[in-house]
Amino acid sequence: MTDIAVETTKQTMPAAAAPLEKTPLEIYVPPAQPSLVGLSRAELADCLGEVGVPPAQRRMRVQQLWHWIYVRGAQSFDAMSNVSKELRARLAERYTLARPEVVVEQVSSDGTRKWLLRLPGEHPGERPHEVECVYIPETDRGTLCVSSQVGCTLTCAFCHTGTQRLVRNLTPGEIVGQVMIARDRLGDWNDRDTPSGGRLVTNIVMMGMGEPLYNFEAVRDALLIVADNEGIGISKRRITLSTSGVVPNIARTGAEIGVSLAISLHAVRDELRDVLVPINRKYPIAELLEACRTYPGVSNARRITFEYVMLKGVNDSLDDARQLVKLLKGIPAKINLIPFNPWPGTAYECSDWAQIEKFSEYVFNAGYSSPVRTPRGRDILAACGQLKSETERLSARERQALRAMAMTD
Ligand code: SAH
Ligand code: SF4
C-alpha cells in the first residue's frame, strides 16, 4: 500500500469553525432520452403506457422489464428476448438503460476498486457532475460504498468531500446505477434464470460522497429498489446508511427504508463536535442520541454503528473513550473506530496505532464490539473521507485521455 504524501501544517485543534453548510445547487437537467434505471414499478408502468402498451398488459410487462434490468443487468432492450421485437424498438426510441458513465477505473494494490462516474446534466462550460463509488472485496463479503450527492453541502473538518464546492443531489437512478456499474464491471450479474450464490457485491454502505439524509427521497427510493428481492435483492440488513446526524430524518430512515443505521459521532463533547461535524450546532449530541434510542427496529440484534474517526491529540484520549461508553449507555450499539485517512492539505493526523489499540481495548472491555476499520484503497484515495472528484483539477485534455483509458479497459 502506497501511502500518499500529505502536506501537513501541524495543528491538533482546528482553528475557526467552518460554515455549517454550503448552498445546495439543485441543478439536475434530465437527459433528453431518460434511463429506466431507478424507476419504481408504477413509473415503469407509466413509461410503458407512453409507448402504447394497453393498461391490462402493463403489470406483466413491468415484471419482465424489472427482471431484465435488475436480475440480468440488461444494457440494451435487444437483450430482452421474451419482449416482442416491436415493443423493444418502441422502448429504445424513447428510453435507455443507461447507467452513469465510467470515466476512470482505478484498482488499488489491495484489490479495492474505485470508479469515477460522470452524471448527465452539466451546462456548457460548467464543471462536470461526478461522483466516486468504491468496491472493497473481503474474504467473506464484498462491500460497495455508494455516493448520494455530488460533493456535500456539509463541511466536516476532517473530510475531503466536504471541501468540494459543486453540489447536487443524485437521482434514484444515479444511486441504483452505481450498484449496476459495480455488477457490470465485476461481471456480477445473474446471467441465467437460476438463483445464484457467490455474489461479489453482497453489502452496500451509503458512505460515499454526500449526506444521504439531505437527499432522503432519492436515497429511499433507490435503496428500496436495491433491496427488492425480485431484483438486485441485497437484504436490508446488509445495507447501511451513514449520517452525520440529520436528526429529523433518522426516524424516517427506520420507518420508510428499514436499513441499518450508522452515525458519524467522532466526538463526545458538543464543543468539539461543533467543530469536527458542524451539523452538531443544529442537532447536538443529546438530540442525536435520543433519535438513536428510538430508531425504529433498533434492538440488540440490530445495533446502531457509531463511527469514530481517530484524530491524533484531538479526540483519542482514554477520557474520550470513557465518555463515549457513558454516552452510549442504553443504546444497542457497535463502535467502529476509523483511522483518519489523510488527504492533501489536511491539518489532521491519524492517531498513533498504540493509542488506537488502547482506545479500542477500553471500549471493548466496556462490552462493545469495537473493530478498527482497516483503511482500504488508500493508494488510490478511495478510503473513507478521501473521495473527491480528483479530476476536478485536471485539464480538459488530461480528462479526455483518462476517459479514453477507461473505455479501452
Ligand atoms: N456523509 C455521511 C456518509 C459519508 S462519510 C456521513 O458523514 O456519515 C462516511 C464516513 O467516513 C463518515 O463516518 C465520515 O465521518 C468518515 N470520514 C470522513 N472523512 C474521513 C477521513 N478523512 N478519514 C476517515 N474517515 C472519514
Ligand atoms: Fe459530508 Fe459526511 Fe464528509 Fe461530513 S463526513 S462533509 S457529512 S460526506
Short mmCIF file of C-alpha atoms and ligand atoms in Angstrom, two decimals:
data_model
loop_
_atom_site.label_atom_id
_atom_site.label_comp_id
_atom_site.label_asym_id
_atom_site.label_seq_id
_atom_site.Cartn_x
_atom_site.Cartn_y
_atom_site.Cartn_z
CA MET A 1 0.00 0.00 0.00
CA THR A 2 1.49 3.30 -1.02
CA ASP A 3 0.67 5.98 1.45
CA ILE A 4 0.08 9.32 -0.15
CA ALA A 5 2.24 12.31 0.61
CA VAL A 6 0.47 14.71 2.90
CA GLU A 7 1.17 18.38 3.20
CA THR A 8 0.59 18.90 6.90
CA THR A 9 0.76 22.08 8.83
CA LYS A 10 0.99 20.76 12.35
CA GLN A 11 -2.09 21.67 14.29
CA THR A 12 -4.01 19.42 16.62
CA MET A 13 -7.04 21.55 17.40
CA PRO A 14 -8.80 23.10 14.45
CA ALA A 15 -8.94 26.88 14.30
CA ALA A 16 -12.12 28.74 13.28
CA ALA A 17 -15.35 26.78 12.94
CA ALA A 18 -16.31 26.01 9.35
CA PRO A 19 -19.65 27.23 8.00
CA LEU A 20 -22.47 24.85 8.78
CA GLU A 21 -23.48 24.17 5.18
CA LYS A 22 -22.68 25.27 1.69
CA THR A 23 -25.56 26.31 -0.53
CA PRO A 24 -27.01 23.29 -2.31
CA LEU A 25 -27.33 23.70 -6.05
CA GLU A 26 -30.28 21.80 -7.42
CA ILE A 27 -29.07 21.82 -10.98
CA TYR A 28 -30.14 18.49 -12.38
CA VAL A 29 -31.08 18.61 -16.04
CA PRO A 30 -32.61 15.31 -17.18
CA PRO A 31 -31.18 13.77 -20.34
CA ALA A 32 -33.32 14.02 -23.50
CA GLN A 33 -33.71 10.24 -23.54
CA PRO A 34 -34.31 9.14 -19.94
CA SER A 35 -32.98 5.90 -18.48
CA LEU A 36 -35.41 3.38 -16.99
CA VAL A 37 -32.85 2.52 -14.29
CA GLY A 38 -34.08 3.69 -10.89
CA LEU A 39 -37.78 3.99 -11.73
CA SER A 40 -40.39 2.42 -9.47
CA ARG A 41 -42.77 -0.20 -10.83
CA ALA A 42 -45.52 2.45 -11.08
CA GLU A 43 -43.22 4.76 -13.05
CA LEU A 44 -42.22 1.91 -15.36
CA ALA A 45 -45.92 1.21 -15.98
CA ASP A 46 -46.36 4.87 -16.99
CA CYS A 47 -43.42 4.61 -19.40
CA LEU A 48 -44.99 1.53 -20.95
CA GLY A 49 -48.22 3.49 -21.31
CA GLU A 50 -46.27 6.22 -23.13
CA VAL A 51 -45.17 3.73 -25.77
CA GLY A 52 -48.69 2.39 -26.26
CA VAL A 53 -48.84 -0.70 -24.02
CA PRO A 54 -52.52 -1.15 -23.02
CA PRO A 55 -53.26 -0.95 -19.24
CA ALA A 56 -54.16 -4.64 -18.94
CA GLN A 57 -50.70 -5.71 -20.13
CA ARG A 58 -48.63 -3.26 -18.16
CA ARG A 59 -48.23 -5.26 -14.97
CA MET A 60 -46.84 -8.26 -16.79
CA ARG A 61 -44.56 -6.07 -18.91
CA VAL A 62 -43.27 -4.28 -15.80
CA GLN A 63 -42.34 -7.67 -14.30
CA GLN A 64 -40.41 -8.51 -17.47
CA LEU A 65 -38.56 -5.20 -17.54
CA TRP A 66 -37.77 -5.45 -13.81
CA HIS A 67 -36.29 -8.90 -14.31
CA TRP A 68 -34.18 -7.89 -17.29
CA ILE A 69 -32.91 -4.71 -15.67
CA TYR A 70 -32.30 -5.85 -12.09
CA VAL A 71 -31.71 -9.60 -12.28
CA ARG A 72 -29.96 -9.91 -15.63
CA GLY A 73 -28.40 -6.47 -15.80
CA ALA A 74 -29.53 -5.89 -19.41
CA GLN A 75 -27.78 -2.95 -21.01
CA SER A 76 -29.92 -2.84 -24.13
CA PHE A 77 -33.55 -3.56 -24.95
CA ASP A 78 -32.35 -6.00 -27.61
CA ALA A 79 -31.34 -8.47 -24.90
CA MET A 80 -34.95 -8.81 -23.73
CA SER A 81 -35.74 -11.98 -25.63
CA ASN A 82 -39.25 -12.50 -24.21
CA VAL A 83 -40.36 -8.98 -25.17
CA SER A 84 -41.61 -8.57 -28.74
CA LYS A 85 -39.19 -7.01 -31.22
CA GLU A 86 -41.67 -4.30 -31.95
CA LEU A 87 -42.08 -3.24 -28.30
CA ARG A 88 -38.31 -3.35 -27.82
CA ALA A 89 -37.95 -0.93 -30.72
CA ARG A 90 -40.60 1.43 -29.34
CA LEU A 91 -38.90 1.43 -25.92
CA ALA A 92 -35.49 2.08 -27.46
CA GLU A 93 -36.83 5.08 -29.37
CA ARG A 94 -37.83 6.81 -26.17
CA TYR A 95 -35.75 5.39 -23.33
CA THR A 96 -32.35 3.94 -22.46
CA LEU A 97 -30.97 1.59 -19.80
CA ALA A 98 -28.03 3.90 -19.21
CA ARG A 99 -26.02 3.97 -16.01
CA PRO A 100 -23.62 6.74 -15.07
CA GLU A 101 -20.60 6.83 -17.40
CA VAL A 102 -17.35 5.35 -16.05
CA VAL A 103 -14.67 7.99 -16.58
CA VAL A 104 -11.83 6.28 -14.73
CA GLU A 105 -11.43 2.91 -13.05
CA GLN A 106 -8.62 2.52 -10.54
CA VAL A 107 -7.57 -0.69 -8.84
CA SER A 108 -5.67 -0.49 -5.55
CA SER A 109 -2.83 -2.80 -4.62
CA ASP A 110 -5.24 -4.34 -2.07
CA GLY A 111 -7.91 -5.10 -4.69
CA THR A 112 -10.15 -2.15 -3.84
CA ARG A 113 -11.65 -0.59 -6.96
CA LYS A 114 -12.71 3.00 -7.38
CA TRP A 115 -14.82 4.28 -10.24
CA LEU A 116 -15.10 7.94 -11.12
CA LEU A 117 -18.55 8.35 -12.62
CA ARG A 118 -19.86 11.14 -14.73
CA LEU A 119 -23.51 12.11 -14.48
CA PRO A 120 -25.55 13.90 -17.08
CA GLY A 121 -26.82 17.42 -16.65
CA GLU A 122 -23.96 19.86 -16.73
CA HIS A 123 -24.35 23.14 -18.56
CA PRO A 124 -21.75 24.09 -21.20
CA GLY A 125 -18.59 25.39 -19.55
CA GLU A 126 -19.65 24.12 -16.12
CA ARG A 127 -17.65 21.60 -14.10
CA PRO A 128 -18.69 18.02 -14.79
CA HIS A 129 -21.03 16.38 -12.31
CA GLU A 130 -19.03 13.49 -10.94
CA VAL A 131 -19.12 11.08 -8.04
CA GLU A 132 -16.99 8.21 -6.88
CA CYS A 133 -18.02 4.71 -5.98
CA VAL A 134 -15.73 2.17 -4.28
CA TYR A 135 -15.78 -1.64 -4.17
CA ILE A 136 -14.00 -3.29 -1.25
CA PRO A 137 -13.53 -7.06 -1.54
CA GLU A 138 -13.05 -9.07 1.66
CA THR A 139 -12.85 -12.81 2.21
CA ASP A 140 -16.48 -13.24 3.30
CA ARG A 141 -18.15 -10.28 1.57
CA GLY A 142 -17.83 -7.51 -0.98
CA THR A 143 -18.91 -4.06 0.09
CA LEU A 144 -19.89 -1.29 -2.26
CA CYS A 145 -19.56 2.25 -0.96
CA VAL A 146 -22.16 4.39 -2.74
CA SER A 147 -22.45 8.18 -3.11
CA SER A 148 -25.65 10.17 -2.61
CA GLN A 149 -24.60 13.67 -3.72
CA VAL A 150 -22.02 15.33 -5.95
CA GLY A 151 -19.86 16.81 -3.17
CA CYS A 152 -21.54 17.53 0.15
CA THR A 153 -23.29 20.61 1.49
CA LEU A 154 -21.76 19.95 4.90
CA THR A 155 -18.22 20.84 5.88
CA CYS A 156 -16.88 18.28 8.36
CA ALA A 157 -13.40 19.47 9.21
CA PHE A 158 -11.57 16.20 8.51
CA CYS A 159 -13.40 15.16 5.33
CA HIS A 160 -12.08 15.65 1.81
CA THR A 161 -15.55 15.51 0.23
CA GLY A 162 -16.59 18.45 2.42
CA THR A 163 -14.08 20.69 0.63
CA GLN A 164 -15.75 20.19 -2.75
CA ARG A 165 -17.73 23.17 -3.98
CA LEU A 166 -20.10 21.75 -6.57
CA VAL A 167 -23.09 20.06 -5.02
CA ARG A 168 -26.14 18.42 -6.46
CA ASN A 169 -28.40 15.64 -5.31
CA LEU A 170 -28.25 12.34 -7.17
CA THR A 171 -31.42 10.90 -8.66
CA PRO A 172 -32.59 7.40 -7.63
CA GLY A 173 -31.33 6.11 -10.99
CA GLU A 174 -27.88 7.53 -10.38
CA ILE A 175 -27.75 5.85 -6.96
CA VAL A 176 -29.02 2.45 -8.16
CA GLY A 177 -26.81 2.99 -11.24
CA GLN A 178 -23.69 2.76 -9.04
CA VAL A 179 -24.70 -0.75 -7.96
CA MET A 180 -25.40 -1.64 -11.61
CA ILE A 181 -21.96 -0.35 -12.67
CA ALA A 182 -20.24 -2.43 -10.00
CA ARG A 183 -22.09 -5.54 -11.16
CA ASP A 184 -21.32 -4.70 -14.82
CA ARG A 185 -17.61 -4.16 -14.19
CA LEU A 186 -17.21 -7.15 -11.88
CA GLY A 187 -19.26 -9.50 -14.07
CA ASP A 188 -21.61 -9.95 -11.12
CA TRP A 189 -24.99 -10.33 -12.83
CA ASN A 190 -27.07 -13.44 -12.80
CA ASP A 191 -26.88 -14.42 -16.44
CA ARG A 192 -29.05 -17.46 -16.05
CA ASP A 193 -32.55 -17.75 -14.67
CA THR A 194 -31.39 -19.77 -11.68
CA PRO A 195 -30.74 -18.07 -8.35
CA SER A 196 -27.03 -17.59 -7.82
CA GLY A 197 -24.81 -17.80 -4.77
CA GLY A 198 -21.29 -16.46 -4.67
CA ARG A 199 -22.16 -12.88 -5.45
CA LEU A 200 -19.33 -10.32 -5.37
CA VAL A 201 -21.35 -7.28 -4.26
CA THR A 202 -23.02 -8.50 -1.05
CA ASN A 203 -23.19 -5.36 1.08
CA ILE A 204 -23.97 -1.71 0.44
CA VAL A 205 -22.84 1.21 2.56
CA MET A 206 -24.12 4.73 1.89
CA MET A 207 -20.76 6.12 2.91
CA GLY A 208 -19.51 7.67 -0.30
CA MET A 209 -19.79 11.30 -1.22
CA GLY A 210 -22.62 13.32 0.27
CA GLU A 211 -25.00 13.30 3.19
CA PRO A 212 -27.68 10.72 2.33
CA LEU A 213 -30.27 12.19 4.67
CA TYR A 214 -30.10 15.51 2.81
CA ASN A 215 -31.24 13.60 -0.28
CA PHE A 216 -33.74 11.48 1.58
CA GLU A 217 -36.40 10.66 -1.03
CA ALA A 218 -33.97 9.67 -3.75
CA VAL A 219 -31.88 7.56 -1.35
CA ARG A 220 -35.04 5.88 -0.03
CA ASP A 221 -36.40 5.07 -3.48
CA ALA A 222 -33.01 3.78 -4.64
CA LEU A 223 -32.40 1.57 -1.61
CA LEU A 224 -35.87 0.06 -1.85
CA ILE A 225 -35.00 -0.97 -5.42
CA VAL A 226 -31.61 -2.36 -4.37
CA ALA A 227 -33.28 -4.41 -1.61
CA ASP A 228 -36.18 -5.65 -3.77
CA ASN A 229 -35.97 -9.41 -3.74
CA GLU A 230 -37.33 -9.78 -7.26
CA GLY A 231 -34.36 -7.76 -8.48
CA ILE A 232 -30.91 -6.90 -7.13
CA GLY A 233 -32.03 -8.43 -3.84
CA ILE A 234 -29.45 -7.22 -1.33
CA SER A 235 -31.15 -7.61 2.04
CA LYS A 236 -31.83 -4.51 4.14
CA ARG A 237 -29.66 -5.96 6.89
CA ARG A 238 -26.73 -5.78 4.50
CA ILE A 239 -27.38 -2.16 3.64
CA THR A 240 -26.05 0.53 5.99
CA LEU A 241 -26.82 4.22 5.76
CA SER A 242 -24.33 6.53 7.43
CA THR A 243 -25.36 10.01 8.53
CA SER A 244 -23.54 12.88 10.13
CA GLY A 245 -26.70 13.41 12.19
CA VAL A 246 -29.63 14.90 10.28
CA VAL A 247 -31.90 14.20 13.24
CA PRO A 248 -35.33 14.90 11.66
CA ASN A 249 -34.74 12.22 9.00
CA ILE A 250 -33.40 9.48 11.27
CA ALA A 251 -36.79 8.08 12.35
CA ARG A 252 -37.96 8.24 8.71
CA THR A 253 -34.94 6.16 7.72
CA GLY A 254 -36.04 3.37 10.03
CA ALA A 255 -39.71 3.61 9.13
CA GLU A 256 -39.53 4.20 5.36
CA ILE A 257 -36.32 2.41 4.37
CA GLY A 258 -35.61 -0.04 7.22
CA VAL A 259 -31.87 -0.34 6.64
CA SER A 260 -29.11 -0.45 9.24
CA LEU A 261 -28.00 2.89 10.62
CA ALA A 262 -24.52 4.27 11.22
CA ILE A 263 -23.87 7.57 12.95
CA SER A 264 -20.75 9.64 12.38
CA LEU A 265 -20.25 10.60 16.00
CA HIS A 266 -16.50 11.39 16.14
CA ALA A 267 -16.65 13.44 19.35
CA VAL A 268 -18.23 13.09 22.78
CA ARG A 269 -18.48 16.76 23.72
CA ASP A 270 -20.59 19.33 21.86
CA GLU A 271 -17.76 21.93 21.78
CA LEU A 272 -15.55 19.57 19.82
CA ARG A 273 -18.29 18.01 17.69
CA ASP A 274 -19.44 21.53 16.72
CA VAL A 275 -16.06 21.92 15.02
CA LEU A 276 -15.49 18.43 13.63
CA VAL A 277 -19.06 17.79 12.44
CA PRO A 278 -20.62 21.28 12.18
CA ILE A 279 -24.18 19.98 11.77
CA ASN A 280 -23.87 19.37 15.53
CA ARG A 281 -24.60 23.06 16.05
CA LYS A 282 -28.05 22.42 14.63
CA TYR A 283 -28.62 18.97 16.15
CA PRO A 284 -26.43 18.49 19.23
CA ILE A 285 -25.28 15.16 20.68
CA ALA A 286 -28.18 14.71 23.14
CA GLU A 287 -30.81 15.09 20.38
CA LEU A 288 -28.87 12.81 18.08
CA LEU A 289 -28.60 10.06 20.67
CA GLU A 290 -32.29 10.35 21.52
CA ALA A 291 -33.10 9.72 17.84
CA CYS A 292 -30.87 6.63 18.04
CA ARG A 293 -32.54 5.34 21.20
CA THR A 294 -35.90 5.48 19.44
CA TYR A 295 -34.72 4.34 15.98
CA PRO A 296 -37.45 2.10 14.52
CA GLY A 297 -36.28 -1.51 14.57
CA VAL A 298 -33.25 -1.00 16.81
CA SER A 299 -32.51 -3.98 19.07
CA ASN A 300 -29.55 -5.97 20.36
CA ALA A 301 -29.75 -7.99 17.18
CA ARG A 302 -29.85 -4.83 15.05
CA ARG A 303 -27.40 -2.43 16.61
CA ILE A 304 -26.56 1.07 15.51
CA THR A 305 -22.96 1.57 14.44
CA PHE A 306 -21.21 4.62 15.86
CA GLU A 307 -18.33 5.72 13.67
CA TYR A 308 -15.45 7.41 15.41
CA VAL A 309 -12.53 8.76 13.39
CA MET A 310 -9.25 8.65 15.31
CA LEU A 311 -7.60 12.08 15.19
CA LYS A 312 -4.27 12.40 16.93
CA GLY A 313 -4.45 14.60 20.02
CA VAL A 314 -7.99 15.73 19.18
CA ASN A 315 -10.49 13.05 20.22
CA ASP A 316 -8.39 9.98 21.02
CA SER A 317 -7.71 10.13 24.76
CA LEU A 318 -8.82 7.46 27.22
CA ASP A 319 -11.02 10.09 28.80
CA ASP A 320 -12.81 10.41 25.43
CA ALA A 321 -13.22 6.62 25.41
CA ARG A 322 -14.71 6.71 28.93
CA GLN A 323 -17.20 9.41 27.99
CA LEU A 324 -18.09 7.56 24.81
CA VAL A 325 -19.05 4.46 26.75
CA LYS A 326 -21.09 6.58 29.18
CA LEU A 327 -22.92 8.39 26.38
CA LEU A 328 -23.96 5.22 24.57
CA LYS A 329 -25.37 3.55 27.68
CA GLY A 330 -28.76 2.04 26.91
CA ILE A 331 -28.40 2.19 23.11
CA PRO A 332 -27.84 -1.11 21.27
CA ALA A 333 -24.55 -0.01 19.74
CA LYS A 334 -21.39 -1.09 17.96
CA ILE A 335 -18.43 1.24 17.79
CA ASN A 336 -16.41 1.44 14.62
CA LEU A 337 -13.05 3.14 15.05
CA ILE A 338 -11.79 4.62 11.78
CA PRO A 339 -8.12 5.51 11.48
CA PHE A 340 -8.07 9.00 9.97
CA ASN A 341 -7.27 8.86 6.27
CA PRO A 342 -5.18 11.85 5.31
CA TRP A 343 -5.69 13.86 2.13
CA PRO A 344 -3.58 16.59 0.58
CA GLY A 345 -3.95 19.80 2.55
CA THR A 346 -5.49 18.46 5.75
CA ALA A 347 -4.24 19.69 9.10
CA TYR A 348 -5.23 16.49 10.95
CA GLU A 349 -3.15 13.43 11.63
CA CYS A 350 -4.14 9.87 12.35
CA SER A 351 -3.76 8.74 15.98
CA ASP A 352 -0.79 6.51 16.74
CA TRP A 353 -1.56 2.83 16.38
CA ALA A 354 -0.81 2.17 20.06
CA GLN A 355 -3.36 4.82 21.05
CA ILE A 356 -6.00 3.38 18.72
CA GLU A 357 -5.43 -0.02 20.35
CA LYS A 358 -5.74 1.38 23.87
CA PHE A 359 -8.92 3.21 22.93
CA SER A 360 -10.35 0.12 21.28
CA GLU A 361 -9.44 -2.06 24.28
CA TYR A 362 -11.20 0.30 26.69
CA VAL A 363 -14.35 0.29 24.61
CA PHE A 364 -14.19 -3.48 24.16
CA ASN A 365 -13.78 -4.07 27.90
CA ALA A 366 -16.86 -1.94 28.47
CA GLY A 367 -18.82 -4.50 26.45
CA TYR A 368 -18.87 -3.01 22.96
CA SER A 369 -17.68 -4.63 19.81
CA SER A 370 -15.07 -2.12 18.63
CA PRO A 371 -13.47 -3.17 15.38
CA VAL A 372 -10.92 -0.84 13.90
CA ARG A 373 -11.76 -0.23 10.25
CA THR A 374 -8.81 -1.26 8.13
CA PRO A 375 -8.07 1.51 5.68
CA ARG A 376 -8.60 0.14 2.18
CA GLY A 377 -7.54 1.62 -1.12
CA ARG A 378 -5.52 4.45 0.42
CA ASP A 379 -3.14 4.43 -2.55
CA ILE A 380 -5.97 5.40 -4.89
CA LEU A 381 -7.59 7.86 -2.42
CA ALA A 382 -10.53 5.50 -2.05
CA ALA A 383 -10.58 5.24 1.74
CA CYS A 384 -13.24 6.87 3.93
CA GLY A 385 -13.37 10.61 3.58
CA GLN A 386 -10.83 10.74 0.76
CA LEU A 387 -13.39 10.83 -2.02
CA LYS A 388 -13.42 13.95 -4.07
CA SER A 389 -13.60 14.01 -7.82
CA GLU A 390 -9.87 14.13 -8.40
CA THR A 391 -10.36 15.12 -11.99
CA GLU A 392 -11.79 18.43 -10.75
CA ARG A 393 -8.23 19.63 -11.00
CA LEU A 394 -7.33 18.15 -14.39
CA SER A 395 -7.30 19.92 -17.72
CA ALA A 396 -9.79 19.01 -20.43
CA ARG A 397 -7.04 17.13 -22.31
CA GLU A 398 -5.97 15.09 -19.31
CA ARG A 399 -9.59 14.23 -18.60
CA GLN A 400 -10.12 13.08 -22.17
CA ALA A 401 -7.03 10.87 -22.01
CA LEU A 402 -8.27 9.26 -18.79
CA ARG A 403 -11.68 8.70 -20.31
CA ALA A 404 -10.13 7.00 -23.34
CA MET A 405 -8.17 4.71 -21.00
CA ALA A 406 -11.33 3.74 -19.14
CA MET A 407 -13.12 2.92 -22.39
CA THR A 408 -10.40 0.56 -23.56
CA ASP A 409 -10.26 -1.41 -20.27
N1 SAH B 1 -22.00 11.89 4.92
C1 SAH B 1 -22.16 10.68 5.62
C2 SAH B 1 -21.63 9.48 4.87
C3 SAH B 1 -20.32 9.63 4.13
S1 SAH B 1 -18.85 9.73 5.04
C4 SAH B 1 -21.54 10.77 6.99
O1 SAH B 1 -20.84 11.74 7.26
O2 SAH B 1 -21.80 9.90 7.80
C5 SAH B 1 -18.51 8.07 5.62
C6 SAH B 1 -17.69 8.04 6.92
O3 SAH B 1 -16.31 8.43 6.70
C7 SAH B 1 -18.21 9.01 7.97
O4 SAH B 1 -18.22 8.43 9.24
C8 SAH B 1 -17.19 10.12 7.90
O5 SAH B 1 -17.21 10.90 9.05
C9 SAH B 1 -15.93 9.34 7.70
N2 SAH B 1 -14.80 10.15 7.23
C10 SAH B 1 -14.85 11.31 6.56
N3 SAH B 1 -13.60 11.76 6.29
C11 SAH B 1 -12.75 10.84 6.80
C12 SAH B 1 -11.33 10.71 6.82
N4 SAH B 1 -10.54 11.60 6.21
N5 SAH B 1 -10.77 9.64 7.43
C13 SAH B 1 -11.56 8.69 7.97
N6 SAH B 1 -12.92 8.75 7.98
C14 SAH B 1 -13.50 9.81 7.41
FE1 SF4 B 2 -20.36 15.39 4.18
FE2 SF4 B 2 -20.10 13.08 5.56
FE3 SF4 B 2 -17.94 14.40 4.62
FE4 SF4 B 2 -19.35 15.41 6.65
S1 SF4 B 2 -18.19 13.47 6.65
S2 SF4 B 2 -18.57 16.55 4.85
S3 SF4 B 2 -21.42 14.83 6.08
S4 SF4 B 2 -19.54 13.45 3.37
#
